[in-house]
Amino acid sequence: QGAVKRQALYACSTCTPPGAEPAGICLACSYECHGTHRLFELYTKRNFRCDCGNSKFKNLQCKLLPEKGKVNPGNKYNDNFYGLYCICKRPYPDPEDEIPDEMIQCIVCEDWFHGRHLGAVPPESGDFHEMVCQACMKHCHFLWAYASQLAVFLFVGMYLPVPPLTKASSLEDEGIVLKVEESEEQKKEIKKEAGVEHHDTKEEKQLEQFNEPSTSSGFCRKCIQKFLMEIAETTSEFSCGCEELICKLKELQSKPFVKKDTATFWPSSWRSKLCTCEDCLKMYSELEVQFLTDECDTVLAYENKGTSDQETERRDPLMDTLNSMNRVQQVELICEYNDLKTELTDYLRRFADEGTVVKREDIQHFFEEFQSRKRRRTNRMQYYCS
């Protein structure tokens, strides 16, 4: 299929030990071609094509696709392919590390880091969805302008979730609604008490003229005011197309923001807030981080897709078959199904106990033996029709 957008990957230390060229294999090849080998689980990586059987493997041919290109120039490799992670370049789990610590994956370089090696204390579990490591924050320096508004951080050692960019809460939002009708006399009196004399400006006079009922338009003053308020609230959500798109990044960079030598932690949907103007898209391309604006690139989206695919395929073929049979056929099928389930469970348990991989030949052998036993049972029984 070429470079897959995101997939689970493994590295085989048996075929590519330290000192050899790094290589990655897909999930299918880890079963079919490397079942008895020592593998490193790399979790998921983006835009990667399986290396199994290419020039990096001296004495191995891929069983699923024997004819492959010699190399995959689009693949990116790091120390993970040798079973080493983080800036400390240690294995995981590390038998020499007695400090309990979780590993967090950077969404840019896709390396895994100990929480204590990020230059900052990670927020409590569940308070962030993605992390960008220290090195990648230097590489993607523009992210610091967004961090002040979007990232889940304040300073080193002090991490708090930044509230979403919403309108300031009002009394009505809190469930308290105050409706006070004021007369013109009361309004003037309030302004005088505040030390502000009321003087009609040119703009106020124009507004009063505009607020008068219009016989030609067919709209009353209240409806016009409501219409103008709705326009004011939604102008930030659309563009007329007559002016150039405003760059969100330049707008944020014009405001003061702090740069720290730390990793940053980000909430869900933060990618949708990144600017997609022409200049920013060009910058993403030059930095090779175009994927940052793609919300389908996230590991969460990958996992959700897998869950959705499972639910689609969850329809039980056994129940569909049973519903098409009469009562006698249903009982016979259920008995046969239970026999198959019991024998298959016992057969697979041996592989689990020994820690070996179940291969296609093993399953084929099981069903051949199962059918043979079933024929022997059937041949010993004789049926007579009255």
Coordinates of C-alpha atoms in Angstrom, one line a residue:
Q1 CA 0.0 0.0 0.0
G2 CA 3.0 2.3 0.1
A3 CA 3.5 4.6 3.1
V4 CA 0.6 4.1 5.4
K5 CA -0.8 7.3 7.1
R6 CA -0.5 5.7 10.5
Q7 CA 0.1 2.1 11.6
A8 CA 1.4 -0.1 14.4
L9 CA 5.1 -0.9 13.8
Y10 CA 7.8 -3.2 15.2
A11 CA 11.6 -3.5 15.0
C12 CA 13.3 -6.9 14.8
S13 CA 16.5 -7.0 16.9
T14 CA 17.1 -10.6 15.5
C15 CA 17.3 -9.4 11.9
T16 CA 18.6 -5.8 12.5
P17 CA 20.8 -5.8 15.7
P18 CA 22.6 -2.7 16.9
G19 CA 25.1 -1.6 14.3
A20 CA 22.9 -2.7 11.4
E21 CA 20.7 -0.3 9.5
P22 CA 17.4 0.5 11.4
A23 CA 14.3 -1.0 9.9
G24 CA 10.6 -1.2 10.8
I25 CA 8.1 -3.9 10.1
C26 CA 4.3 -3.9 10.0
L27 CA 2.0 -5.9 12.3
A28 CA 1.3 -8.5 9.6
C29 CA 5.0 -9.2 9.0
S30 CA 5.7 -9.4 12.7
Y31 CA 3.4 -12.4 12.8
E32 CA 4.2 -14.0 9.4
C33 CA 7.9 -13.3 8.9
H34 CA 9.2 -12.7 12.5
G35 CA 7.1 -14.8 14.7
T36 CA 10.0 -16.4 16.6
H37 CA 12.2 -13.3 16.6
R38 CA 12.9 -10.7 19.3
L39 CA 10.8 -7.6 18.5
F40 CA 10.6 -4.1 19.9
E41 CA 7.1 -2.6 19.9
L42 CA 7.2 0.9 18.5
Y43 CA 3.4 1.6 18.9
T44 CA 2.3 3.8 15.9
K45 CA 4.2 5.9 13.5
R46 CA 3.0 8.0 10.6
N47 CA 3.8 7.8 6.8
F48 CA 5.9 4.6 7.1
R49 CA 6.2 1.7 4.7
C50 CA 7.2 -1.8 5.9
D51 CA 10.9 -2.6 5.4
C52 CA 10.5 -6.4 5.9
G53 CA 12.6 -8.3 3.3
N54 CA 14.2 -5.3 1.6
S55 CA 18.0 -4.6 1.4
K56 CA 18.2 -4.0 5.2
F57 CA 17.4 -7.6 5.8
K58 CA 20.4 -9.7 4.6
N59 CA 19.0 -13.2 4.8
L60 CA 15.2 -12.7 5.0
Q61 CA 12.6 -12.5 2.3
C62 CA 9.1 -11.2 3.1
K63 CA 6.5 -14.0 2.9
L64 CA 3.6 -11.6 2.2
L65 CA 5.3 -9.5 -0.5
P66 CA 8.5 -11.0 -1.8
E67 CA 9.2 -8.3 -4.4
K68 CA 9.9 -5.1 -2.6
G69 CA 12.0 -2.0 -3.3
K70 CA 15.5 -2.0 -1.9
V71 CA 14.8 0.9 0.5
N72 CA 12.0 3.2 1.6
P73 CA 13.4 6.7 1.3
G74 CA 10.3 8.3 2.9
N75 CA 10.7 6.4 6.2
K76 CA 12.1 8.2 9.2
Y77 CA 14.1 6.3 11.9
N78 CA 15.4 7.0 15.4
D79 CA 16.8 5.1 18.4
N80 CA 13.4 3.5 19.0
F81 CA 14.2 1.0 16.2
Y82 CA 17.0 -0.3 18.5
G83 CA 14.8 -0.5 21.5
L84 CA 16.2 2.8 23.0
Y85 CA 14.0 5.7 24.0
C86 CA 14.0 9.2 25.5
I87 CA 17.0 11.6 25.7
C88 CA 18.6 9.1 28.2
K89 CA 18.6 6.4 25.4
R90 CA 17.5 3.6 27.7
P91 CA 15.3 0.6 26.9
Y92 CA 11.7 0.3 28.1
P93 CA 11.1 -1.3 30.5
D94 CA 14.5 -0.5 31.9
P95 CA 15.7 -3.2 34.4
E96 CA 18.2 -0.7 35.9
D97 CA 15.7 2.1 36.5
E98 CA 14.0 1.9 39.9
I99 CA 12.1 5.2 39.6
P100 CA 8.5 4.6 38.5
D101 CA 7.7 6.9 35.6
E102 CA 5.4 6.8 32.6
M103 CA 6.5 7.2 29.0
I104 CA 4.9 9.9 26.8
Q105 CA 5.2 10.1 23.0
C106 CA 6.0 13.3 21.2
I107 CA 3.6 13.9 18.4
V108 CA 6.3 15.5 16.2
C109 CA 9.4 13.3 16.4
E110 CA 7.3 10.3 17.7
D111 CA 10.0 9.4 20.2
W112 CA 9.0 8.3 23.7
F113 CA 10.2 10.2 26.8
H114 CA 10.2 9.7 30.5
G115 CA 8.0 12.2 32.2
R116 CA 10.9 13.5 34.4
H117 CA 13.1 14.1 31.3
L118 CA 10.8 16.7 29.6
G119 CA 12.0 19.8 31.4
A120 CA 8.6 20.1 33.0
V121 CA 6.2 18.2 35.2
P122 CA 3.5 16.6 33.1
P123 CA -0.1 17.6 34.0
E124 CA -2.2 15.1 35.9
S125 CA -3.4 12.2 33.8
G126 CA -6.3 13.2 31.5
D127 CA -5.5 16.9 31.5
F128 CA -3.8 16.8 28.1
H129 CA -4.0 14.8 24.9
E130 CA -0.7 15.4 23.1
M131 CA 2.8 16.4 23.9
V132 CA 5.6 18.2 22.0
C133 CA 9.1 17.5 23.4
Q134 CA 11.8 20.2 24.1
A135 CA 13.8 19.5 20.9
C136 CA 10.6 19.7 18.7
M137 CA 9.5 22.9 20.4
K138 CA 12.8 24.5 19.3
H139 CA 12.3 23.1 15.8
C140 CA 8.7 24.3 15.7
H141 CA 9.4 27.6 17.4
F142 CA 6.1 29.1 16.1
L143 CA 4.2 26.9 18.6
W144 CA 5.3 29.1 21.5
A145 CA 3.0 31.8 20.2
Y146 CA 0.1 29.3 20.4
A147 CA 1.2 27.9 23.7
S148 CA 0.2 30.9 25.7
Q149 CA -3.4 30.5 24.5
L150 CA -3.8 26.8 24.0
A151 CA -1.1 24.7 25.8
V152 CA -1.8 23.1 29.2
F153 CA 1.1 24.9 31.0
L154 CA 2.1 27.9 32.9
F155 CA 5.7 27.6 34.1
V156 CA 8.2 24.8 34.9
G157 CA 6.7 22.8 37.8
M158 CA 3.4 24.6 37.6
Y159 CA 1.0 23.1 35.1
L160 CA -2.7 24.0 34.9
P161 CA -5.2 23.5 32.1
V162 CA -5.8 26.8 30.2
P163 CA -9.5 27.4 29.9
P164 CA -10.9 27.4 26.3
L165 CA -11.1 30.6 24.4
T166 CA -14.8 31.5 25.0
K167 CA -16.7 34.7 25.8
A168 CA -16.5 36.0 29.3
S169 CA -19.1 34.4 31.5
S170 CA -22.1 36.5 32.3
L171 CA -24.7 36.4 35.1
E172 CA -27.1 34.8 32.6
D173 CA -24.5 32.0 32.1
E174 CA -24.5 31.4 35.8
G175 CA -28.2 31.0 35.8
I176 CA -28.9 34.5 37.2
V177 CA -31.0 36.8 35.0
L178 CA -31.6 40.4 36.0
K179 CA -34.2 42.3 34.0
V180 CA -34.6 45.9 35.0
E181 CA -36.5 48.3 33.0
E182 CA -35.0 51.8 33.3
S183 CA -36.7 55.0 32.2
E184 CA -34.9 57.8 30.4
E185 CA -35.0 59.9 33.6
Q186 CA -33.3 57.1 35.6
K187 CA -30.6 56.6 33.0
K188 CA -29.8 60.4 33.0
E189 CA -29.7 60.4 36.8
I190 CA -27.3 57.4 36.9
K191 CA -24.9 59.1 34.5
K192 CA -25.0 62.3 36.5
E193 CA -24.2 60.4 39.7
A194 CA -21.2 58.8 37.9
G195 CA -19.9 62.2 37.1
V196 CA -20.6 61.9 33.4
E197 CA -22.8 64.4 31.7
H198 CA -24.8 63.1 28.8
H199 CA -23.9 64.8 25.5
D200 CA -25.3 63.7 22.2
T201 CA -22.4 63.0 19.9
K202 CA -22.7 62.8 16.1
E203 CA -22.5 59.0 16.3
E204 CA -25.2 58.7 18.9
K205 CA -27.5 60.9 16.8
Q206 CA -26.9 58.8 13.8
L207 CA -27.7 55.7 15.9
E208 CA -30.9 57.2 17.1
Q209 CA -31.9 58.0 13.6
F210 CA -31.1 54.4 12.6
N211 CA -33.0 53.0 15.5
E212 CA -36.2 54.7 14.5
P213 CA -38.8 52.4 12.9
S214 CA -38.4 52.2 9.2
T215 CA -41.5 52.1 7.1
S216 CA -39.6 51.3 4.0
S217 CA -37.6 48.3 5.3
G218 CA -40.5 46.7 7.1
F219 CA -38.3 46.0 10.3
C220 CA -38.9 47.5 13.7
R221 CA -36.1 48.9 15.8
K222 CA -35.8 45.9 18.1
C223 CA -35.5 43.5 15.2
I224 CA -32.8 45.6 13.5
Q225 CA -30.8 45.8 16.8
K226 CA -31.1 42.0 17.2
F227 CA -29.9 41.5 13.7
L228 CA -26.9 43.7 14.2
M229 CA -26.0 41.9 17.4
E230 CA -26.1 38.5 15.6
I231 CA -23.8 39.9 12.9
A232 CA -21.4 41.2 15.5
E233 CA -21.3 37.8 17.2
T234 CA -20.6 35.8 14.1
T235 CA -18.2 38.0 12.1
S236 CA -15.3 36.1 13.5
E237 CA -16.7 32.8 12.1
F238 CA -16.7 33.8 8.4
S239 CA -14.9 35.8 5.8
C240 CA -16.4 37.8 3.1
G241 CA -13.6 36.8 0.7
C242 CA -12.9 40.4 -0.3
E243 CA -9.9 40.8 2.0
E244 CA -6.8 38.7 2.6
L245 CA -7.1 36.0 5.3
I246 CA -5.8 37.3 8.6
C247 CA -2.9 35.3 9.9
K248 CA -3.6 33.9 13.4
L249 CA 0.0 33.3 14.0
K250 CA 1.1 36.9 13.3
E251 CA -1.7 38.1 15.5
L252 CA -0.5 36.0 18.4
Q253 CA 3.2 36.8 17.8
S254 CA 2.3 40.5 18.2
K255 CA 1.3 39.8 21.8
P256 CA 3.9 39.0 24.5
F257 CA 4.5 35.3 25.1
V258 CA 7.0 33.2 27.0
K259 CA 9.6 30.8 25.5
K260 CA 10.9 28.1 27.9
D261 CA 13.3 25.2 27.3
T262 CA 10.6 22.6 28.1
A263 CA 8.1 20.3 26.5
T264 CA 4.5 21.5 26.1
F265 CA 1.2 19.7 26.7
W266 CA -1.8 20.3 24.6
P267 CA -5.6 19.7 24.9
S268 CA -7.8 18.0 22.5
S269 CA -8.7 19.8 19.2
W270 CA -5.8 22.2 19.6
R271 CA -4.7 21.5 16.1
S272 CA -7.8 23.0 14.6
K273 CA -6.8 26.3 16.1
L274 CA -3.5 26.5 14.1
C275 CA -3.5 29.1 11.3
T276 CA -3.9 27.7 7.7
C277 CA -3.1 30.8 5.7
E278 CA -0.8 30.5 2.7
D279 CA 2.3 31.7 4.6
C280 CA 1.7 29.3 7.5
L281 CA 1.1 26.4 5.2
K282 CA 4.4 27.1 3.5
M283 CA 6.2 27.3 6.8
Y284 CA 4.7 23.9 7.9
S285 CA 5.9 22.4 4.6
E286 CA 9.5 23.8 5.1
L287 CA 9.6 22.4 8.7
E288 CA 8.0 19.1 7.5
V289 CA 5.2 19.3 10.0
Q290 CA 2.2 19.6 7.7
F291 CA 0.5 16.9 9.7
L292 CA 0.0 19.3 12.6
T293 CA -3.1 20.7 11.0
D294 CA -4.6 17.2 10.4
E295 CA -6.8 16.1 13.3
C296 CA -7.0 12.7 11.7
D297 CA -3.3 12.3 12.3
T298 CA -3.7 12.0 16.0
V299 CA -3.3 8.7 17.8
L300 CA -6.7 9.3 19.3
A301 CA -8.2 9.5 15.8
Y302 CA -6.4 6.3 14.9
E303 CA -7.7 4.4 17.9
N304 CA -11.3 5.7 17.4
K305 CA -11.2 4.5 13.8
G306 CA -10.1 1.1 15.0
T307 CA -13.0 1.0 17.5
S308 CA -15.4 2.1 14.8
D309 CA -14.2 -0.6 12.4
Q310 CA -14.6 -3.2 15.1
E311 CA -18.2 -2.1 15.8
T312 CA -19.0 -2.3 12.1
E313 CA -17.7 -5.9 11.9
R314 CA -19.3 -6.9 15.3
R315 CA -22.3 -8.5 13.6
D316 CA -22.5 -12.1 14.7
P317 CA -22.6 -14.5 11.7
L318 CA -23.5 -17.4 14.0
M319 CA -26.7 -15.7 15.1
D320 CA -27.6 -14.8 11.5
T321 CA -27.2 -18.5 10.6
L322 CA -29.2 -19.7 13.6
N323 CA -32.1 -17.5 12.7
S324 CA -32.3 -19.1 9.3
M325 CA -32.6 -22.7 10.7
N326 CA -35.4 -24.8 12.3
R327 CA -35.2 -25.9 15.9
V328 CA -33.4 -29.3 15.3
Q329 CA -30.8 -27.7 13.1
Q330 CA -30.2 -24.9 15.7
V331 CA -29.6 -27.4 18.5
E332 CA -27.2 -29.5 16.3
L333 CA -25.3 -26.4 15.3
I334 CA -25.0 -25.1 18.9
C335 CA -23.6 -28.5 20.0
E336 CA -21.0 -28.5 17.2
Y337 CA -20.1 -24.9 17.9
N338 CA -19.5 -25.7 21.6
D339 CA -17.3 -28.7 20.7
L340 CA -15.3 -26.5 18.3
K341 CA -14.9 -23.7 20.9
T342 CA -13.7 -26.1 23.6
E343 CA -11.2 -27.8 21.5
L344 CA -9.9 -24.6 19.9
T345 CA -9.5 -23.0 23.3
D346 CA -7.5 -25.9 24.6
Y347 CA -5.3 -25.9 21.5
L348 CA -4.5 -22.2 21.7
R349 CA -3.8 -22.3 25.4
R350 CA -0.7 -24.4 24.7
F351 CA 0.7 -21.5 22.6
A352 CA -0.1 -19.0 25.3
D353 CA 1.6 -21.1 28.0
E354 CA 4.7 -21.5 25.8
G355 CA 4.7 -17.8 24.7
T356 CA 4.9 -18.7 21.0
V357 CA 3.1 -17.1 18.0
V358 CA 0.2 -18.9 16.4
K359 CA 0.8 -19.2 12.7
R360 CA -1.5 -19.9 9.7
E361 CA -0.2 -23.5 9.4
D362 CA -1.1 -24.1 13.1
I363 CA -4.7 -23.1 12.5
Q364 CA -4.9 -25.2 9.3
H365 CA -3.5 -28.2 11.2
F366 CA -6.1 -27.8 14.0
F367 CA -9.0 -27.8 11.6
E368 CA -7.7 -30.8 9.6
E369 CA -7.4 -32.7 12.9
F370 CA -10.8 -31.5 14.0
Q371 CA -12.5 -32.6 10.8
S372 CA -10.8 -36.0 11.0
R373 CA -12.1 -36.5 14.6
K374 CA -15.5 -35.4 13.5
R375 CA -15.6 -38.0 10.6
R376 CA -14.5 -40.8 13.0
R377 CA -17.3 -39.9 15.4
T378 CA -19.9 -39.8 12.5
N379 CA -18.7 -43.1 11.0
R380 CA -19.3 -45.0 14.2
M381 CA -23.0 -43.9 14.3
Q382 CA -25.7 -45.4 12.0
Y383 CA -29.0 -43.8 11.3
Y384 CA -32.1 -45.7 10.1
C385 CA -35.2 -44.2 8.6
S386 CA -38.6 -45.8 9.4

